[in-house]
């Protein structure tokens, strides 16, 4: 940032200008600190909201396993909420497995329920079948 030369002022005006300039520089620091504090508070609230969304989805999956899995959290919301693991089961052979959401090569805005048709059991795939996975729950790292 380049500074402009002070205007040509005399005596008391120059002192008042210098005082206002110092006050402005101090306010810049204060506003930057408050902005950082509010941003941290906002990020903490978003993280808590994502955590609650994942818990809600898990409870719905547990209480109503036959209910539709839509709506579900996005991959970014699950990761931000602290649930990087997706537990699922093959709908054909009932082979259970876990998937690390951070390692998936999918856009981060993909909904978790959209992964059911894309995650195929390796045993069934070798048999030439492609059944959709049954999503169980999102889990934290152990």
CSV table of N, CA, C and O in Angstrom, one decimal, residues 2-112:
chain,number,residue,atom,x,y,z
A,2,UNK,N,0.7,2.1,-0.9
A,2,UNK,CA,1.4,3.3,-1.0
A,2,UNK,C,0.7,4.4,-0.2
A,2,UNK,O,-0.5,4.5,-0.3
A,3,UNK,N,1.4,5.3,0.4
A,3,UNK,CA,0.8,6.4,1.1
A,3,UNK,C,0.8,7.6,0.3
A,3,UNK,O,1.8,7.9,-0.4
A,4,UNK,N,-0.2,8.3,0.4
A,4,UNK,CA,-0.3,9.6,-0.3
A,4,UNK,C,0.5,10.7,0.6
A,4,UNK,O,0.4,10.6,1.8
A,5,UNK,N,1.1,11.6,-0.1
A,5,UNK,CA,1.7,12.7,0.7
A,5,UNK,C,0.6,13.5,1.4
A,5,UNK,O,-0.5,13.6,0.9
A,6,UNK,N,0.9,13.9,2.6
A,6,UNK,CA,-0.1,14.7,3.4
A,6,UNK,C,-0.4,16.0,2.6
A,6,UNK,O,0.4,16.6,2.0
A,7,UNK,N,-1.7,16.4,2.8
A,7,UNK,CA,-2.0,17.7,2.1
A,7,UNK,C,-1.2,18.8,2.8
A,7,UNK,O,-0.8,18.7,3.9
A,8,UNK,N,-1.1,19.9,2.1
A,8,UNK,CA,-0.4,21.0,2.6
A,8,UNK,C,-1.3,21.7,3.6
A,8,UNK,O,-2.3,22.4,3.2
A,9,UNK,N,-0.9,21.5,4.9
A,9,UNK,CA,-1.7,22.1,5.9
A,9,UNK,C,-0.8,22.9,6.8
A,9,UNK,O,0.4,22.7,6.9
A,10,UNK,N,-1.4,23.8,7.6
A,10,UNK,CA,-0.6,24.6,8.5
A,10,UNK,C,-1.0,24.3,9.9
A,10,UNK,O,-2.1,24.0,10.2
A,11,UNK,N,0.0,24.5,10.8
A,11,UNK,CA,-0.2,24.5,12.3
A,11,UNK,C,-1.2,23.4,12.8
A,11,UNK,O,-1.0,22.2,12.8
A,12,UNK,N,-2.3,24.0,13.3
A,12,UNK,CA,-3.3,23.1,14.0
A,12,UNK,C,-3.9,22.1,13.1
A,12,UNK,O,-4.3,21.0,13.5
A,13,UNK,N,-4.1,22.5,11.8
A,13,UNK,CA,-4.7,21.5,10.9
A,13,UNK,C,-3.8,20.3,10.7
A,13,UNK,O,-4.3,19.2,10.6
A,14,UNK,N,-2.5,20.6,10.6
A,14,UNK,CA,-1.6,19.5,10.4
A,14,UNK,C,-1.6,18.6,11.6
A,14,UNK,O,-1.6,17.3,11.5
A,15,UNK,N,-1.7,19.1,12.8
A,15,UNK,CA,-1.7,18.3,14.0
A,15,UNK,C,-3.0,17.5,14.1
A,15,UNK,O,-3.0,16.3,14.4
A,16,UNK,N,-4.1,18.1,13.7
A,16,UNK,CA,-5.4,17.4,13.7
A,16,UNK,C,-5.4,16.2,12.6
A,16,UNK,O,-5.9,15.1,12.9
A,17,UNK,N,-4.8,16.5,11.5
A,17,UNK,CA,-4.7,15.5,10.4
A,17,UNK,C,-3.8,14.4,10.9
A,17,UNK,O,-4.2,13.2,10.7
A,18,UNK,N,-2.7,14.6,11.5
A,18,UNK,CA,-1.8,13.6,12.0
A,18,UNK,C,-2.5,12.8,13.1
A,18,UNK,O,-2.4,11.5,13.1
A,19,UNK,N,-3.3,13.4,14.0
A,19,UNK,CA,-4.0,12.7,15.0
A,19,UNK,C,-5.1,11.8,14.4
A,19,UNK,O,-5.2,10.6,14.8
A,20,UNK,N,-5.8,12.3,13.4
A,20,UNK,CA,-6.8,11.5,12.7
A,20,UNK,C,-6.2,10.3,12.0
A,20,UNK,O,-6.8,9.2,11.9
A,21,UNK,N,-5.1,10.5,11.4
A,21,UNK,CA,-4.4,9.5,10.7
A,21,UNK,C,-3.9,8.4,11.6
A,21,UNK,O,-4.1,7.2,11.3
A,22,UNK,N,-3.4,8.7,12.8
A,22,UNK,CA,-3.0,7.7,13.8
A,22,UNK,C,-4.2,6.9,14.3
A,22,UNK,O,-4.2,5.7,14.5
A,23,UNK,N,-5.3,7.7,14.5
A,23,UNK,CA,-6.5,7.0,15.0
A,23,UNK,C,-7.1,6.0,13.9
A,23,UNK,O,-7.5,4.9,14.2
A,24,UNK,N,-7.0,6.4,12.7
A,24,UNK,CA,-7.4,5.6,11.6
A,24,UNK,C,-6.6,4.3,11.5
A,24,UNK,O,-7.1,3.2,11.3
A,25,UNK,N,-5.3,4.4,11.6
A,25,UNK,CA,-4.4,3.3,11.6
A,25,UNK,C,-4.7,2.3,12.8
A,25,UNK,O,-4.7,1.1,12.6
A,26,UNK,N,-5.0,2.9,14.0
A,26,UNK,CA,-5.3,2.1,15.1
A,26,UNK,C,-6.6,1.3,14.9
A,26,UNK,O,-6.8,0.2,15.2
A,27,UNK,N,-7.6,2.0,14.3
A,27,UNK,CA,-8.9,1.4,14.0
A,27,UNK,C,-8.8,0.3,13.0
A,27,UNK,O,-9.5,-0.7,13.1
A,28,UNK,N,-7.9,0.4,12.1
A,28,UNK,CA,-7.6,-0.6,11.1
A,28,UNK,C,-7.2,-1.9,11.8
A,28,UNK,O,-7.7,-3.0,11.4
A,29,UNK,N,-6.3,-1.8,12.7
A,29,UNK,CA,-5.9,-3.0,13.5
A,29,UNK,C,-7.1,-3.6,14.3
A,29,UNK,O,-7.3,-4.8,14.3
A,30,UNK,N,-7.8,-2.7,14.9
A,30,UNK,CA,-9.0,-3.2,15.8
A,30,UNK,C,-10.0,-3.9,14.9
A,30,UNK,O,-10.5,-5.0,15.2
A,31,UNK,N,-10.3,-3.3,13.7
A,31,UNK,CA,-11.3,-4.0,12.8
A,31,UNK,C,-10.8,-5.3,12.3
A,31,UNK,O,-11.5,-6.3,12.2
A,32,UNK,N,-9.5,-5.4,12.0
A,32,UNK,CA,-8.9,-6.6,11.5
A,32,UNK,C,-9.0,-7.7,12.6
A,32,UNK,O,-9.3,-8.9,12.3
A,33,UNK,N,-8.7,-7.4,13.8
A,33,UNK,CA,-8.8,-8.3,14.9
A,33,UNK,C,-10.2,-8.8,15.1
A,33,UNK,O,-10.5,-10.0,15.3
A,34,UNK,N,-11.2,-7.9,15.1
A,34,UNK,CA,-12.6,-8.2,15.3
A,34,UNK,C,-13.1,-9.1,14.2
A,34,UNK,O,-13.8,-10.1,14.4
A,35,UNK,N,-12.6,-8.8,13.0
A,35,UNK,CA,-13.0,-9.6,11.8
A,35,UNK,C,-12.5,-11.1,12.0
A,35,UNK,O,-13.2,-12.0,11.7
A,36,UNK,N,-11.2,-11.2,12.4
A,36,UNK,CA,-10.7,-12.5,12.6
A,36,UNK,C,-11.4,-13.3,13.7
A,36,UNK,O,-11.7,-14.5,13.6
A,37,UNK,N,-11.8,-12.6,14.8
A,37,UNK,CA,-12.6,-13.2,15.9
A,37,UNK,C,-13.9,-13.7,15.4
A,37,UNK,O,-14.3,-14.8,15.6
A,38,UNK,N,-14.6,-12.8,14.6
A,38,UNK,CA,-15.9,-13.2,14.1
A,38,UNK,C,-15.9,-14.3,13.1
A,38,UNK,O,-16.7,-15.2,13.1
A,39,UNK,N,-14.8,-14.3,12.3
A,39,UNK,CA,-14.6,-15.4,11.3
A,39,UNK,C,-14.4,-16.7,12.0
A,39,UNK,O,-15.0,-17.8,11.7
A,40,UNK,N,-13.6,-16.7,13.1
A,40,UNK,CA,-13.4,-18.0,13.9
A,40,UNK,C,-14.7,-18.4,14.5
A,40,UNK,O,-15.0,-19.6,14.5
A,41,UNK,N,-15.4,-17.5,15.1
A,41,UNK,CA,-16.7,-17.9,15.7
A,41,UNK,C,-17.7,-18.4,14.6
A,41,UNK,O,-18.4,-19.4,14.9
A,42,UNK,N,-17.7,-17.8,13.5
A,42,UNK,CA,-18.6,-18.3,12.4
A,42,UNK,C,-18.2,-19.7,11.9
A,42,UNK,O,-19.0,-20.6,11.7
A,43,UNK,N,-16.9,-19.9,11.8
A,43,UNK,CA,-16.4,-21.2,11.3
A,43,UNK,C,-16.7,-22.3,12.4
A,43,UNK,O,-17.1,-23.4,12.0
A,44,UNK,N,-16.6,-21.9,13.7
A,44,UNK,CA,-17.0,-22.9,14.7
A,44,UNK,C,-18.5,-23.2,14.7
A,44,UNK,O,-18.9,-24.4,14.9
A,45,UNK,N,-19.3,-22.2,14.4
A,45,UNK,CA,-20.7,-22.4,14.3
A,45,UNK,C,-21.1,-23.3,13.1
A,45,UNK,O,-21.9,-24.2,13.2
A,46,UNK,N,-20.4,-23.1,12.0
A,46,UNK,CA,-20.6,-23.9,10.8
A,46,UNK,C,-20.2,-25.3,11.1
A,46,UNK,O,-20.9,-26.3,10.7
A,47,UNK,N,-19.1,-25.5,11.7
A,47,UNK,CA,-18.6,-26.9,12.1
A,47,UNK,C,-19.6,-27.6,13.0
A,47,UNK,O,-19.9,-28.7,12.8
A,48,UNK,N,-20.2,-26.8,13.9
A,48,UNK,CA,-21.2,-27.4,14.8
A,48,UNK,C,-22.4,-27.8,14.1
A,48,UNK,O,-23.0,-28.8,14.3
A,49,UNK,N,-22.9,-26.9,13.1
A,49,UNK,CA,-24.0,-27.2,12.3
A,49,UNK,C,-23.8,-28.4,11.4
A,49,UNK,O,-24.7,-29.3,11.3
A,50,UNK,N,-22.6,-28.6,10.9
A,50,UNK,CA,-22.3,-29.7,10.0
A,50,UNK,C,-22.3,-31.0,10.9
A,50,UNK,O,-22.8,-32.1,10.5
A,51,UNK,N,-21.8,-30.9,12.1
A,51,UNK,CA,-21.8,-32.0,13.0
A,51,UNK,C,-23.3,-32.5,13.3
A,51,UNK,O,-23.6,-33.6,13.3
A,52,UNK,N,-24.1,-31.5,13.6
A,52,UNK,CA,-25.5,-31.8,13.9
A,52,UNK,C,-26.2,-32.4,12.7
A,52,UNK,O,-27.1,-33.3,12.9
A,53,UNK,N,-25.9,-31.9,11.5
A,53,UNK,CA,-26.5,-32.5,10.3
A,53,UNK,C,-26.2,-33.9,10.2
A,53,UNK,O,-27.0,-34.8,9.8
A,54,UNK,N,-24.9,-34.3,10.4
A,54,UNK,CA,-24.4,-35.6,10.2
A,54,UNK,C,-25.1,-36.5,11.3
A,54,UNK,O,-25.5,-37.7,11.0
A,55,UNK,N,-25.2,-36.0,12.5
A,55,UNK,CA,-25.8,-36.8,13.6
A,55,UNK,C,-27.3,-37.0,13.3
A,55,UNK,O,-27.8,-38.1,13.5
A,56,UNK,N,-28.0,-36.0,12.7
A,56,UNK,CA,-29.4,-36.2,12.4
A,56,UNK,C,-29.5,-37.2,11.3
A,56,UNK,O,-30.4,-38.1,11.3
A,57,UNK,N,-28.7,-37.2,10.3
A,57,UNK,CA,-28.7,-38.2,9.2
A,57,UNK,C,-28.5,-39.6,9.7
A,57,UNK,O,-29.2,-40.5,9.4
A,58,UNK,N,-27.5,-39.7,10.6
A,58,UNK,CA,-27.2,-41.0,11.2
A,58,UNK,C,-28.4,-41.6,12.0
A,58,UNK,O,-28.7,-42.7,11.9
A,59,UNK,N,-29.1,-40.7,12.8
A,59,UNK,CA,-30.2,-41.1,13.5
A,59,UNK,C,-31.4,-41.5,12.6
A,59,UNK,O,-32.1,-42.5,12.9
A,60,UNK,N,-31.6,-40.8,11.5
A,60,UNK,CA,-32.6,-41.2,10.6
A,60,UNK,C,-32.3,-42.5,9.9
A,60,UNK,O,-33.2,-43.3,9.7
A,61,UNK,N,-31.0,-42.8,9.6
A,61,UNK,CA,-30.6,-44.1,9.0
A,61,UNK,C,-30.8,-45.2,10.0
A,61,UNK,O,-31.2,-46.3,9.7
A,62,UNK,N,-30.6,-44.9,11.3
A,62,UNK,CA,-30.7,-45.9,12.3
A,62,UNK,C,-32.2,-46.2,12.7
A,62,UNK,O,-32.6,-47.3,12.8
A,63,UNK,N,-33.0,-45.1,12.8
A,63,UNK,CA,-34.4,-45.3,13.2
A,63,UNK,C,-35.3,-45.8,12.1
A,63,UNK,O,-36.3,-46.4,12.3
A,64,UNK,N,-35.0,-45.4,10.8
A,64,UNK,CA,-35.8,-45.8,9.7
A,64,UNK,C,-34.9,-46.3,8.6
A,64,UNK,O,-34.7,-45.6,7.6
A,65,UNK,N,-34.4,-47.5,8.7
A,65,UNK,CA,-33.4,-48.0,7.7
A,65,UNK,C,-34.0,-48.1,6.3
A,65,UNK,O,-33.3,-48.0,5.3
A,66,UNK,N,-35.3,-48.3,6.2
A,66,UNK,CA,-36.0,-48.4,4.9
A,66,UNK,C,-36.4,-47.1,4.3
A,66,UNK,O,-36.7,-47.0,3.1
A,67,UNK,N,-36.3,-46.0,5.1
A,67,UNK,CA,-36.6,-44.7,4.6
A,67,UNK,C,-35.6,-44.2,3.6
A,67,UNK,O,-34.5,-44.6,3.5
A,68,UNK,N,-36.0,-43.3,2.7
A,68,UNK,CA,-35.1,-42.7,1.8
A,68,UNK,C,-33.9,-42.0,2.5
A,68,UNK,O,-34.1,-41.5,3.5
A,69,UNK,N,-32.7,-42.1,1.8
A,69,UNK,CA,-31.5,-41.6,2.4
A,69,UNK,C,-31.4,-40.1,2.0
A,69,UNK,O,-30.5,-39.4,2.5
A,70,UNK,N,-32.3,-39.6,1.2
A,70,UNK,CA,-32.2,-38.2,0.8
A,70,UNK,C,-33.1,-37.4,1.7
A,70,UNK,O,-34.2,-37.8,2.0
A,71,UNK,N,-32.7,-36.3,2.2
A,71,UNK,CA,-31.5,-35.5,2.0
A,71,UNK,C,-30.4,-36.0,2.9
A,71,UNK,O,-30.7,-36.5,4.0
A,72,UNK,N,-29.2,-35.9,2.5
A,72,UNK,CA,-28.0,-36.2,3.2
A,72,UNK,C,-27.0,-35.1,3.2
A,72,UNK,O,-27.2,-34.2,2.4
A,73,UNK,N,-26.1,-35.1,4.1
A,73,UNK,CA,-25.1,-34.1,4.0
A,73,UNK,C,-24.2,-34.2,2.8
A,73,UNK,O,-24.1,-35.3,2.2
A,74,UNK,N,-23.5,-33.1,2.4
A,74,UNK,CA,-22.6,-33.2,1.4
A,74,UNK,C,-21.3,-33.7,1.9
A,74,UNK,O,-21.1,-33.7,3.1
A,75,UNK,N,-20.4,-34.1,1.1
A,75,UNK,CA,-19.1,-34.7,1.5
A,75,UNK,C,-18.3,-33.6,2.3
A,75,UNK,O,-17.8,-33.9,3.4
A,76,UNK,N,-18.3,-32.4,1.9
A,76,UNK,CA,-17.6,-31.3,2.6
A,76,UNK,C,-18.3,-31.1,4.0
A,76,UNK,O,-17.5,-30.9,5.0
A,77,UNK,N,-19.6,-31.2,4.1
A,77,UNK,CA,-20.2,-31.0,5.4
A,77,UNK,C,-19.9,-32.2,6.4
A,77,UNK,O,-19.6,-32.0,7.5
A,78,UNK,N,-19.8,-33.4,5.8
A,78,UNK,CA,-19.4,-34.6,6.6
A,78,UNK,C,-18.0,-34.4,7.1
A,78,UNK,O,-17.7,-34.7,8.3
A,79,UNK,N,-17.1,-34.0,6.2
A,79,UNK,CA,-15.7,-33.9,6.6
A,79,UNK,C,-15.6,-32.7,7.6
A,79,UNK,O,-14.8,-32.9,8.6
A,80,UNK,N,-16.2,-31.6,7.4
A,80,UNK,CA,-16.2,-30.5,8.3
A,80,UNK,C,-16.8,-30.8,9.7
A,80,UNK,O,-16.3,-30.3,10.7
A,81,UNK,N,-17.8,-31.6,9.7
A,81,UNK,CA,-18.5,-32.0,10.9
A,81,UNK,C,-17.7,-33.1,11.7
A,81,UNK,O,-18.1,-33.4,12.8
A,82,UNK,N,-16.7,-33.6,11.1
A,82,UNK,CA,-15.9,-34.6,11.8
A,82,UNK,C,-16.3,-36.1,11.6
A,82,UNK,O,-16.0,-37.0,12.3
A,83,UNK,N,-17.0,-36.3,10.4
A,83,UNK,CA,-17.4,-37.6,10.1
A,83,UNK,C,-16.8,-38.0,8.7
A,83,UNK,O,-17.5,-38.0,7.7
A,84,UNK,N,-15.5,-38.4,8.7
A,84,UNK,CA,-14.9,-38.7,7.4
A,84,UNK,C,-15.1,-40.1,6.9
A,84,UNK,O,-14.8,-40.4,5.8
A,85,UNK,N,-15.7,-41.0,7.7
A,85,UNK,CA,-15.9,-42.4,7.3
A,85,UNK,C,-17.4,-42.7,7.0
A,85,UNK,O,-18.3,-42.3,7.7
A,86,UNK,N,-17.6,-43.3,5.8
A,86,UNK,CA,-19.0,-43.7,5.5
A,86,UNK,C,-19.0,-45.3,5.6
A,86,UNK,O,-18.2,-46.0,4.9
A,87,UNK,N,-19.9,-45.7,6.4
A,87,UNK,CA,-20.1,-47.2,6.5
A,87,UNK,C,-21.3,-47.6,5.6
A,87,UNK,O,-22.3,-47.0,5.6
A,88,UNK,N,-21.0,-48.7,4.8
A,88,UNK,CA,-22.0,-49.1,3.9
A,88,UNK,C,-22.0,-50.6,3.8
A,88,UNK,O,-21.1,-51.3,4.3
A,89,UNK,N,-23.0,-51.2,3.1
A,89,UNK,CA,-23.2,-52.6,3.0
A,89,UNK,C,-23.6,-52.9,1.6
A,89,UNK,O,-24.5,-52.2,1.0
A,90,UNK,N,-23.1,-54.0,1.0
A,90,UNK,CA,-23.6,-54.4,-0.4
A,90,UNK,C,-25.0,-54.9,-0.2
A,90,UNK,O,-25.3,-55.7,0.6
A,91,UNK,N,-25.9,-54.4,-1.1
A,91,UNK,CA,-27.3,-54.8,-1.0
A,91,UNK,C,-27.5,-56.2,-1.6
A,91,UNK,O,-28.6,-56.8,-1.3
A,92,UNK,N,-26.5,-56.8,-2.2
A,92,UNK,CA,-26.6,-58.2,-2.8
A,92,UNK,C,-26.0,-59.2,-1.8
A,92,UNK,O,-26.7,-60.1,-1.4
A,93,UNK,N,-24.7,-59.0,-1.5
A,93,UNK,CA,-24.0,-60.1,-0.7
A,93,UNK,C,-23.9,-59.6,0.8
A,93,UNK,O,-23.4,-60.4,1.6
A,94,UNK,N,-24.3,-58.4,1.2
A,94,UNK,CA,-24.3,-57.9,2.5
A,94,UNK,C,-22.9,-57.9,3.1
A,94,UNK,O,-22.7,-58.0,4.3
A,95,UNK,N,-21.9,-57.6,2.2
A,95,UNK,CA,-20.6,-57.4,2.7
A,95,UNK,C,-20.4,-56.0,3.2
A,95,UNK,O,-20.7,-55.1,2.5
A,96,UNK,N,-20.0,-55.8,4.4
A,96,UNK,CA,-19.9,-54.5,5.0
A,96,UNK,C,-18.5,-53.9,4.7
A,96,UNK,O,-17.5,-54.7,4.7
A,97,UNK,N,-18.4,-52.6,4.6
A,97,UNK,CA,-17.1,-52.0,4.4
A,97,UNK,C,-17.2,-50.5,4.7
A,97,UNK,O,-18.3,-50.0,4.9
A,98,UNK,N,-16.1,-49.9,4.8
A,98,UNK,CA,-16.1,-48.4,5.1
A,98,UNK,C,-15.3,-47.7,4.0
A,98,UNK,O,-14.4,-48.3,3.3
A,99,UNK,N,-15.7,-46.5,3.8
A,99,UNK,CA,-15.1,-45.7,2.7
A,99,UNK,C,-14.6,-44.3,3.4
A,99,UNK,O,-15.4,-43.7,4.1
A,100,UNK,N,-13.4,-43.9,3.1
A,100,UNK,CA,-12.9,-42.7,3.6
A,100,UNK,C,-13.3,-41.6,2.6
A,100,UNK,O,-12.9,-41.6,1.5
A,101,UNK,N,-14.2,-40.7,3.1
A,101,UNK,CA,-14.8,-39.7,2.2
A,101,UNK,C,-13.7,-38.7,1.7
A,101,UNK,O,-13.8,-38.2,0.6
A,102,UNK,N,-12.6,-38.5,2.5
A,102,UNK,CA,-11.6,-37.6,2.1
A,102,UNK,C,-10.8,-38.1,0.9
A,102,UNK,O,-10.2,-37.3,0.1
A,103,UNK,N,-10.8,-39.4,0.7
A,103,UNK,CA,-10.0,-40.0,-0.4
A,103,UNK,C,-10.8,-40.3,-1.7
A,103,UNK,O,-10.2,-40.7,-2.7
A,104,UNK,N,-12.1,-40.0,-1.6
A,104,UNK,CA,-12.9,-40.2,-2.8
A,104,UNK,C,-12.6,-39.2,-3.9
A,104,UNK,O,-12.4,-38.0,-3.5
A,105,UNK,N,-12.6,-39.6,-5.1
A,105,UNK,CA,-12.4,-38.6,-6.2
A,105,UNK,C,-13.7,-38.2,-6.7
A,105,UNK,O,-14.1,-38.5,-7.8
A,106,UNK,N,-14.4,-37.4,-5.9
A,106,UNK,CA,-15.7,-36.9,-6.3
A,106,UNK,C,-15.7,-35.4,-5.9
A,106,UNK,O,-14.9,-34.9,-5.0
A,107,UNK,N,-16.5,-34.6,-6.6
A,107,UNK,CA,-16.6,-33.2,-6.2
A,107,UNK,C,-17.0,-33.1,-4.7
A,107,UNK,O,-17.9,-33.9,-4.2
A,108,UNK,N,-16.5,-32.1,-3.9
A,108,UNK,CA,-16.8,-32.0,-2.5
A,108,UNK,C,-18.3,-31.7,-2.3
A,108,UNK,O,-18.8,-31.9,-1.2
A,109,UNK,N,-19.0,-31.2,-3.3
A,109,UNK,CA,-20.4,-30.8,-3.1
A,109,UNK,C,-21.3,-32.0,-3.4
A,109,UNK,O,-22.5,-31.8,-3.4
A,110,UNK,N,-20.8,-33.2,-3.6
A,110,UNK,CA,-21.6,-34.3,-3.9
A,110,UNK,C,-22.3,-34.7,-2.6
A,110,UNK,O,-21.7,-34.8,-1.5
A,111,UNK,N,-23.6,-35.0,-2.6
A,111,UNK,CA,-24.3,-35.5,-1.5
A,111,UNK,C,-23.9,-37.0,-1.2
A,111,UNK,O,-23.7,-37.7,-2.1
A,112,UNK,N,-23.9,-37.3,0.1
A,112,UNK,CA,-23.5,-38.6,0.5
A,112,UNK,C,-24.4,-39.7,-0.1
A,112,UNK,O,-24.0,-40.7,-0.5
